[in-house]
Amino acid sequence: GTDSEVKVFSGTHFLLNAAKRKNAVSALHAKFEKDLHPKSGLITITNGIHRDRWLAREWLGKVRAESIWKTKSELRRNLVGYANKTTGSNLDPDVCTVVWARRFAAYKRPETLISDLARLKKIAGGESPVQFIISGKVYLDEPTSQKTLERIILLARQAEWKDKIAYLPDYSISIAHKLAQGADIWLNTPRRGKEACGTSGMKAGLNGALQMTVSDGWAGEVDWNSTGWILPEQDTAAAIYDLLEREIAPMFYDDRREWLVRMQKTMSVIEERFTTKRMLAEYIKRLYKL
């Protein structure tokens, strides 16, 4: 380079050059990473989840439509009961339940859901009501994310919101199990290109939660038409409100057949393409070449 260029040691660049073979954890992860390191030569091996760890035991042997709805309702009741007992919220075990649960990192845009409280309240209290459970922690020194978290906690404590929003503290593996198994809708709002993979959606999808997500990470590898809902990266909040009000809530209460079809499709996608069984087989064959 020229004398004016400042060269900074990059650990990522060093490791990419030193490794014989290297992989990305989703197709979009490879695509966006190569924008930064065009010669990296990443192999795409999308992450997967351990089925036996994340699938609720209540699902075992349940294949008929009636039993699928009954099982999901039981899992939702378990989650809502836990949330009410833990937080003092007053959520309804029979109401469509949307979950946003992950690290409170700026790129995950945790503020999106609560950006228009008047509209959110209208949706939550409508003829086809929707309720929300939020969980996660701020791990990095991000003042904006910390303020968003504090705002959500205060909101959930207000009497007028206790039957609409619950914030579950102390996010952990055991709480993640309850959330992934009990959610009706799994909400994911990252800035596109920032989510390397995002396995929480796989865990929820394995348990019949429908996906409402920006097309990033693993979600970018699935055609969600007639299965889930893809959110635009711009005006994401407005799209969430529109979908909840016009499609998701009406379908949940008035078109159970369509909802069940989407549940079964989602569960099948995860079972067939996003488990550790497939992932490990790819690592052995394509990366380790054993």
mmCIF file of C-alpha atoms in Angstrom:
data_model
loop_
_atom_site.group_PDB
_atom_site.id
_atom_site.type_symbol
_atom_site.label_atom_id
_atom_site.label_comp_id
_atom_site.label_asym_id
_atom_site.label_seq_id
_atom_site.Cartn_x
_atom_site.Cartn_y
_atom_site.Cartn_z
ATOM 1 C CA GLY A 1 0.000 0.000 0.000
ATOM 2 C CA THR A 2 0.911 3.665 0.097
ATOM 3 C CA ASP A 3 2.754 5.344 2.934
ATOM 4 C CA SER A 4 -0.489 7.025 3.991
ATOM 5 C CA GLU A 5 -2.264 3.703 4.648
ATOM 6 C CA VAL A 6 -2.407 2.494 8.246
ATOM 7 C CA LYS A 7 -2.129 -1.267 8.564
ATOM 8 C CA VAL A 8 -3.838 -2.849 11.541
ATOM 9 C CA PHE A 9 -3.328 -6.479 12.541
ATOM 10 C CA SER A 10 -6.541 -8.448 11.986
ATOM 11 C CA GLY A 11 -6.956 -11.680 13.904
ATOM 12 C CA THR A 12 -9.716 -12.740 11.520
ATOM 13 C CA HIS A 13 -7.539 -12.103 8.462
ATOM 14 C CA PHE A 14 -4.621 -13.952 10.054
ATOM 15 C CA LEU A 15 -6.710 -17.022 10.898
ATOM 16 C CA LEU A 16 -8.350 -17.108 7.473
ATOM 17 C CA ASN A 17 -4.896 -17.143 5.895
ATOM 18 C CA ALA A 18 -3.483 -19.694 8.328
ATOM 19 C CA ALA A 19 -6.292 -22.248 8.237
ATOM 20 C CA LYS A 20 -6.251 -24.944 5.584
ATOM 21 C CA ARG A 21 -10.050 -25.077 5.443
ATOM 22 C CA LYS A 22 -12.571 -22.757 7.055
ATOM 23 C CA ASN A 23 -16.317 -22.484 7.118
ATOM 24 C CA ALA A 24 -19.190 -20.082 7.520
ATOM 25 C CA VAL A 25 -22.239 -21.088 9.566
ATOM 26 C CA SER A 26 -24.845 -20.153 6.942
ATOM 27 C CA ALA A 27 -24.895 -19.276 3.257
ATOM 28 C CA LEU A 28 -25.548 -15.591 3.986
ATOM 29 C CA HIS A 29 -22.780 -15.576 6.589
ATOM 30 C CA ALA A 30 -20.367 -16.656 3.839
ATOM 31 C CA LYS A 31 -21.764 -14.102 1.411
ATOM 32 C CA PHE A 32 -21.454 -11.112 3.717
ATOM 33 C CA GLU A 33 -18.114 -12.244 5.152
ATOM 34 C CA LYS A 34 -16.628 -12.431 1.669
ATOM 35 C CA ASP A 35 -17.508 -8.776 1.195
ATOM 36 C CA LEU A 36 -14.868 -8.119 3.863
ATOM 37 C CA HIS A 37 -12.455 -10.936 2.976
ATOM 38 C CA PRO A 38 -12.948 -11.758 -0.713
ATOM 39 C CA LYS A 39 -10.223 -14.426 -0.779
ATOM 40 C CA SER A 40 -11.326 -16.280 2.358
ATOM 41 C CA GLY A 41 -12.645 -19.345 0.513
ATOM 42 C CA LEU A 42 -15.232 -20.176 3.151
ATOM 43 C CA ILE A 43 -17.116 -23.458 2.973
ATOM 44 C CA THR A 44 -20.779 -23.055 3.936
ATOM 45 C CA ILE A 45 -21.900 -25.467 6.656
ATOM 46 C CA THR A 46 -25.061 -24.124 8.231
ATOM 47 C CA ASN A 47 -25.462 -24.654 11.955
ATOM 48 C CA GLY A 48 -27.986 -27.145 13.283
ATOM 49 C CA ILE A 49 -29.631 -27.938 16.613
ATOM 50 C CA HIS A 50 -29.636 -31.114 18.677
ATOM 51 C CA ARG A 51 -33.132 -32.450 18.186
ATOM 52 C CA ASP A 52 -33.352 -34.451 21.391
ATOM 53 C CA ARG A 53 -32.248 -31.493 23.477
ATOM 54 C CA TRP A 54 -34.778 -28.992 22.130
ATOM 55 C CA LEU A 55 -37.853 -31.007 21.115
ATOM 56 C CA ALA A 56 -40.446 -31.005 23.893
ATOM 57 C CA ARG A 57 -41.212 -34.501 25.148
ATOM 58 C CA GLU A 58 -44.900 -33.704 24.743
ATOM 59 C CA TRP A 59 -44.448 -34.002 20.957
ATOM 60 C CA LEU A 60 -43.384 -37.630 20.975
ATOM 61 C CA GLY A 61 -45.849 -39.722 18.998
ATOM 62 C CA LYS A 62 -48.042 -36.717 18.113
ATOM 63 C CA VAL A 63 -48.631 -36.609 14.362
ATOM 64 C CA ARG A 64 -52.352 -35.957 13.876
ATOM 65 C CA ALA A 65 -53.590 -32.412 13.429
ATOM 66 C CA GLU A 66 -55.810 -32.479 16.544
ATOM 67 C CA SER A 67 -53.004 -33.722 18.758
ATOM 68 C CA ILE A 68 -50.565 -31.162 17.325
ATOM 69 C CA TRP A 69 -52.858 -28.267 18.278
ATOM 70 C CA LYS A 70 -53.538 -29.779 21.679
ATOM 71 C CA THR A 71 -49.825 -30.269 22.353
ATOM 72 C CA LYS A 72 -48.883 -26.747 21.291
ATOM 73 C CA SER A 73 -51.672 -25.344 23.476
ATOM 74 C CA GLU A 74 -50.304 -27.331 26.425
ATOM 75 C CA LEU A 75 -46.780 -26.010 25.807
ATOM 76 C CA ARG A 76 -48.078 -22.450 25.491
ATOM 77 C CA ARG A 77 -49.968 -22.827 28.767
ATOM 78 C CA ASN A 78 -46.770 -24.044 30.438
ATOM 79 C CA LEU A 79 -44.842 -21.014 29.165
ATOM 80 C CA VAL A 80 -47.557 -18.487 30.028
ATOM 81 C CA GLY A 81 -48.062 -20.020 33.458
ATOM 82 C CA TYR A 82 -44.339 -19.767 34.134
ATOM 83 C CA ALA A 83 -44.233 -16.157 32.903
ATOM 84 C CA ASN A 84 -47.205 -15.130 35.044
ATOM 85 C CA LYS A 85 -45.832 -16.823 38.140
ATOM 86 C CA THR A 86 -42.317 -15.439 37.638
ATOM 87 C CA THR A 87 -43.119 -11.870 36.650
ATOM 88 C CA GLY A 88 -46.587 -11.122 38.004
ATOM 89 C CA SER A 89 -47.901 -10.643 34.487
ATOM 90 C CA ASN A 90 -51.447 -11.594 33.569
ATOM 91 C CA LEU A 91 -51.052 -13.220 30.157
ATOM 92 C CA ASP A 92 -53.776 -15.499 28.800
ATOM 93 C CA PRO A 93 -52.765 -19.124 28.109
ATOM 94 C CA ASP A 94 -55.111 -19.301 25.120
ATOM 95 C CA VAL A 95 -53.926 -16.138 23.333
ATOM 96 C CA CYS A 96 -51.549 -16.160 20.363
ATOM 97 C CA THR A 97 -48.104 -15.698 21.896
ATOM 98 C CA VAL A 98 -45.213 -13.970 20.124
ATOM 99 C CA VAL A 99 -41.720 -14.429 21.567
ATOM 100 C CA TRP A 100 -38.609 -12.287 21.048
ATOM 101 C CA ALA A 101 -35.783 -13.914 22.999
ATOM 102 C CA ARG A 102 -32.045 -13.518 22.401
ATOM 103 C CA ARG A 103 -29.100 -11.338 23.386
ATOM 104 C CA PHE A 104 -29.941 -7.644 23.574
ATOM 105 C CA ALA A 105 -27.370 -6.640 20.968
ATOM 106 C CA ALA A 106 -27.819 -3.504 18.878
ATOM 107 C CA TYR A 107 -27.786 -5.383 15.567
ATOM 108 C CA LYS A 108 -30.677 -7.568 16.730
ATOM 109 C CA ARG A 109 -32.807 -4.397 17.033
ATOM 110 C CA PRO A 110 -34.706 -5.229 20.249
ATOM 111 C CA GLU A 111 -36.436 -1.842 20.097
ATOM 112 C CA THR A 112 -38.347 -2.760 16.932
ATOM 113 C CA LEU A 113 -41.366 -4.397 18.561
ATOM 114 C CA ILE A 114 -42.066 -1.499 20.941
ATOM 115 C CA SER A 115 -41.452 1.339 18.483
ATOM 116 C CA ASP A 116 -45.176 2.215 18.204
ATOM 117 C CA LEU A 117 -46.874 1.484 21.514
ATOM 118 C CA ALA A 118 -50.257 2.851 20.481
ATOM 119 C CA ARG A 119 -50.454 0.451 17.583
ATOM 120 C CA LEU A 120 -49.033 -2.430 19.635
ATOM 121 C CA LYS A 121 -51.689 -1.896 22.310
ATOM 122 C CA LYS A 122 -54.432 -1.880 19.681
ATOM 123 C CA ILE A 123 -53.189 -5.217 18.272
ATOM 124 C CA ALA A 124 -52.742 -6.755 21.709
ATOM 125 C CA GLY A 125 -56.241 -5.750 22.806
ATOM 126 C CA GLY A 126 -58.108 -6.402 19.558
ATOM 127 C CA GLU A 127 -60.794 -8.939 18.722
ATOM 128 C CA SER A 128 -58.019 -11.374 17.805
ATOM 129 C CA PRO A 129 -55.561 -10.522 20.592
ATOM 130 C CA VAL A 130 -51.827 -11.129 20.559
ATOM 131 C CA GLN A 131 -49.517 -11.141 23.573
ATOM 132 C CA PHE A 132 -45.737 -10.887 23.798
ATOM 133 C CA ILE A 133 -42.996 -12.469 25.868
ATOM 134 C CA ILE A 134 -39.536 -10.907 25.712
ATOM 135 C CA SER A 135 -36.348 -12.238 27.236
ATOM 136 C CA GLY A 136 -32.620 -11.642 26.930
ATOM 137 C CA LYS A 137 -29.628 -9.890 28.447
ATOM 138 C CA VAL A 138 -27.248 -7.135 27.420
ATOM 139 C CA TYR A 139 -23.828 -8.770 27.253
ATOM 140 C CA LEU A 140 -21.773 -5.948 25.770
ATOM 141 C CA ASP A 141 -21.356 -2.342 26.836
ATOM 142 C CA GLU A 142 -24.174 -1.021 24.663
ATOM 143 C CA PRO A 143 -25.972 1.904 26.352
ATOM 144 C CA THR A 144 -28.711 1.993 23.700
ATOM 145 C CA SER A 145 -29.520 -1.697 24.129
ATOM 146 C CA GLN A 146 -29.467 -1.283 27.912
ATOM 147 C CA LYS A 147 -31.956 1.596 27.658
ATOM 148 C CA THR A 148 -34.221 -0.497 25.412
ATOM 149 C CA LEU A 149 -34.130 -3.341 27.913
ATOM 150 C CA GLU A 150 -34.946 -1.007 30.802
ATOM 151 C CA ARG A 151 -37.822 0.475 28.805
ATOM 152 C CA ILE A 152 -39.261 -2.988 28.129
ATOM 153 C CA ILE A 153 -38.957 -3.978 31.794
ATOM 154 C CA LEU A 154 -40.760 -0.813 32.917
ATOM 155 C CA LEU A 155 -43.439 -1.271 30.273
ATOM 156 C CA ALA A 156 -44.145 -4.859 31.314
ATOM 157 C CA ARG A 157 -44.599 -3.717 34.928
ATOM 158 C CA GLN A 158 -47.313 -1.184 34.087
ATOM 159 C CA ALA A 159 -50.844 -2.285 34.949
ATOM 160 C CA GLU A 160 -52.180 -1.502 31.466
ATOM 161 C CA TRP A 161 -49.574 -3.810 29.871
ATOM 162 C CA LYS A 162 -49.554 -6.720 32.331
ATOM 163 C CA ASP A 163 -51.963 -8.729 30.184
ATOM 164 C CA LYS A 164 -50.078 -7.892 26.987
ATOM 165 C CA ILE A 165 -46.316 -8.092 27.601
ATOM 166 C CA ALA A 166 -44.107 -10.065 29.955
ATOM 167 C CA TYR A 167 -40.369 -9.715 30.330
ATOM 168 C CA LEU A 168 -38.696 -12.895 31.578
ATOM 169 C CA PRO A 169 -35.495 -12.078 33.471
ATOM 170 C CA ASP A 170 -32.417 -14.272 33.934
ATOM 171 C CA TYR A 171 -32.405 -15.594 30.366
ATOM 172 C CA SER A 172 -30.839 -19.062 30.464
ATOM 173 C CA ILE A 173 -30.889 -22.453 28.746
ATOM 174 C CA SER A 174 -33.819 -23.643 30.878
ATOM 175 C CA ILE A 175 -35.835 -20.509 30.129
ATOM 176 C CA ALA A 176 -34.890 -20.783 26.446
ATOM 177 C CA HIS A 177 -36.437 -24.269 26.459
ATOM 178 C CA LYS A 178 -39.746 -22.919 27.759
ATOM 179 C CA LEU A 179 -39.753 -20.037 25.286
ATOM 180 C CA ALA A 180 -38.851 -22.111 22.219
ATOM 181 C CA GLN A 181 -41.386 -24.801 23.091
ATOM 182 C CA GLY A 182 -44.290 -22.530 24.027
ATOM 183 C CA ALA A 183 -44.111 -19.776 21.390
ATOM 184 C CA ASP A 184 -46.685 -19.578 18.613
ATOM 185 C CA ILE A 185 -44.621 -17.018 16.679
ATOM 186 C CA TRP A 186 -40.843 -16.641 16.871
ATOM 187 C CA LEU A 187 -39.893 -13.049 16.085
ATOM 188 C CA ASN A 188 -36.425 -12.219 14.727
ATOM 189 C CA THR A 189 -35.457 -8.657 13.769
ATOM 190 C CA PRO A 190 -31.707 -8.413 12.986
ATOM 191 C CA ARG A 191 -30.008 -6.089 10.562
ATOM 192 C CA ARG A 192 -29.570 -8.276 7.503
ATOM 193 C CA GLY A 193 -26.018 -9.547 7.169
ATOM 194 C CA LYS A 194 -25.267 -9.332 10.888
ATOM 195 C CA GLU A 195 -26.831 -12.614 12.085
ATOM 196 C CA ALA A 196 -24.294 -15.356 11.364
ATOM 197 C CA CYS A 197 -26.868 -18.132 11.754
ATOM 198 C CA GLY A 198 -29.422 -17.633 14.542
ATOM 199 C CA THR A 199 -30.288 -21.086 15.850
ATOM 200 C CA SER A 200 -33.030 -19.951 18.268
ATOM 201 C CA GLY A 201 -35.510 -19.908 15.399
ATOM 202 C CA MET A 202 -34.629 -23.528 14.629
ATOM 203 C CA LYS A 203 -35.320 -24.527 18.236
ATOM 204 C CA ALA A 204 -38.700 -22.816 18.208
ATOM 205 C CA GLY A 205 -39.563 -24.089 14.732
ATOM 206 C CA LEU A 206 -38.813 -27.649 15.821
ATOM 207 C CA ASN A 207 -41.613 -27.140 18.361
ATOM 208 C CA GLY A 208 -44.090 -25.740 15.867
ATOM 209 C CA ALA A 209 -43.476 -21.991 16.277
ATOM 210 C CA LEU A 210 -44.059 -20.125 13.028
ATOM 211 C CA GLN A 211 -41.248 -17.827 11.929
ATOM 212 C CA MET A 212 -41.622 -14.078 11.501
ATOM 213 C CA THR A 213 -38.106 -12.987 10.600
ATOM 214 C CA VAL A 214 -35.803 -10.825 8.568
ATOM 215 C CA SER A 215 -34.195 -13.035 5.927
ATOM 216 C CA ASP A 216 -30.808 -13.485 7.571
ATOM 217 C CA GLY A 217 -28.654 -16.371 8.746
ATOM 218 C CA TRP A 218 -30.281 -19.772 8.376
ATOM 219 C CA ALA A 219 -33.686 -18.229 7.616
ATOM 220 C CA GLY A 220 -32.299 -16.972 4.312
ATOM 221 C CA GLU A 221 -31.982 -20.583 3.136
ATOM 222 C CA VAL A 222 -35.696 -21.374 3.385
ATOM 223 C CA ASP A 223 -38.598 -20.411 1.138
ATOM 224 C CA TRP A 224 -41.077 -19.175 3.737
ATOM 225 C CA ASN A 225 -43.964 -18.615 1.330
ATOM 226 C CA SER A 226 -47.057 -20.264 2.831
ATOM 227 C CA THR A 227 -44.993 -21.334 5.866
ATOM 228 C CA GLY A 228 -43.781 -18.233 7.726
ATOM 229 C CA TRP A 229 -43.397 -14.493 7.209
ATOM 230 C CA ILE A 230 -40.340 -12.600 5.961
ATOM 231 C CA LEU A 231 -39.877 -9.092 7.322
ATOM 232 C CA PRO A 232 -38.240 -6.305 5.329
ATOM 233 C CA GLU A 233 -35.104 -4.794 6.777
ATOM 234 C CA GLN A 234 -36.570 -1.319 6.306
ATOM 235 C CA ASP A 235 -39.795 -0.358 8.097
ATOM 236 C CA THR A 236 -39.609 -3.642 10.004
ATOM 237 C CA ALA A 237 -41.858 -2.525 12.853
ATOM 238 C CA ALA A 238 -44.670 -1.454 10.520
ATOM 239 C CA ALA A 239 -44.449 -4.816 8.747
ATOM 240 C CA ILE A 240 -44.669 -6.657 12.082
ATOM 241 C CA TYR A 241 -47.784 -4.732 13.104
ATOM 242 C CA ASP A 242 -49.410 -5.173 9.682
ATOM 243 C CA LEU A 243 -48.780 -8.927 9.620
ATOM 244 C CA LEU A 244 -49.991 -9.466 13.175
ATOM 245 C CA GLU A 245 -53.154 -7.466 12.596
ATOM 246 C CA ARG A 246 -54.086 -8.614 9.090
ATOM 247 C CA GLU A 247 -52.728 -12.137 8.730
ATOM 248 C CA ILE A 248 -51.289 -13.802 11.790
ATOM 249 C CA ALA A 249 -53.903 -13.127 14.480
ATOM 250 C CA PRO A 250 -56.893 -13.809 12.171
ATOM 251 C CA MET A 251 -55.292 -17.052 10.991
ATOM 252 C CA PHE A 252 -54.533 -18.214 14.541
ATOM 253 C CA TYR A 253 -58.141 -17.823 15.687
ATOM 254 C CA ASP A 254 -60.169 -18.360 12.522
ATOM 255 C CA ASP A 255 -58.184 -20.689 10.261
ATOM 256 C CA ARG A 256 -56.748 -23.405 12.452
ATOM 257 C CA ARG A 257 -56.337 -25.730 9.487
ATOM 258 C CA GLU A 258 -53.956 -23.307 7.751
ATOM 259 C CA TRP A 259 -52.095 -22.666 11.000
ATOM 260 C CA LEU A 260 -51.582 -26.389 11.529
ATOM 261 C CA VAL A 261 -50.343 -26.845 7.965
ATOM 262 C CA ARG A 262 -47.773 -24.119 8.559
ATOM 263 C CA MET A 263 -46.745 -25.680 11.867
ATOM 264 C CA GLN A 264 -46.197 -29.054 10.224
ATOM 265 C CA LYS A 265 -44.218 -27.510 7.359
ATOM 266 C CA THR A 266 -42.013 -25.592 9.792
ATOM 267 C CA MET A 267 -41.337 -28.639 11.937
ATOM 268 C CA SER A 268 -40.493 -30.690 8.847
ATOM 269 C CA VAL A 269 -38.064 -28.060 7.535
ATOM 270 C CA ILE A 270 -36.123 -28.147 10.798
ATOM 271 C CA GLU A 271 -36.184 -31.939 11.115
ATOM 272 C CA GLU A 272 -34.983 -32.439 7.558
ATOM 273 C CA ARG A 273 -32.415 -29.660 7.144
ATOM 274 C CA PHE A 274 -31.338 -28.012 10.389
ATOM 275 C CA THR A 275 -30.306 -30.641 12.923
ATOM 276 C CA THR A 276 -26.834 -31.435 14.248
ATOM 277 C CA LYS A 277 -27.074 -34.823 12.528
ATOM 278 C CA ARG A 278 -26.893 -33.107 9.131
ATOM 279 C CA MET A 279 -24.430 -30.483 10.320
ATOM 280 C CA LEU A 280 -21.933 -32.961 11.758
ATOM 281 C CA ALA A 281 -22.124 -35.139 8.666
ATOM 282 C CA GLU A 282 -21.176 -32.086 6.590
ATOM 283 C CA TYR A 283 -18.288 -31.175 8.903
ATOM 284 C CA ILE A 284 -16.886 -34.686 8.659
ATOM 285 C CA LYS A 285 -17.269 -34.937 4.896
ATOM 286 C CA ARG A 286 -16.497 -31.410 3.723
ATOM 287 C CA LEU A 287 -14.300 -29.788 6.374
ATOM 288 C CA TYR A 288 -12.454 -32.544 8.218
ATOM 289 C CA LYS A 289 -12.583 -34.917 5.226
ATOM 290 C CA LEU A 290 -12.297 -38.002 7.425
#
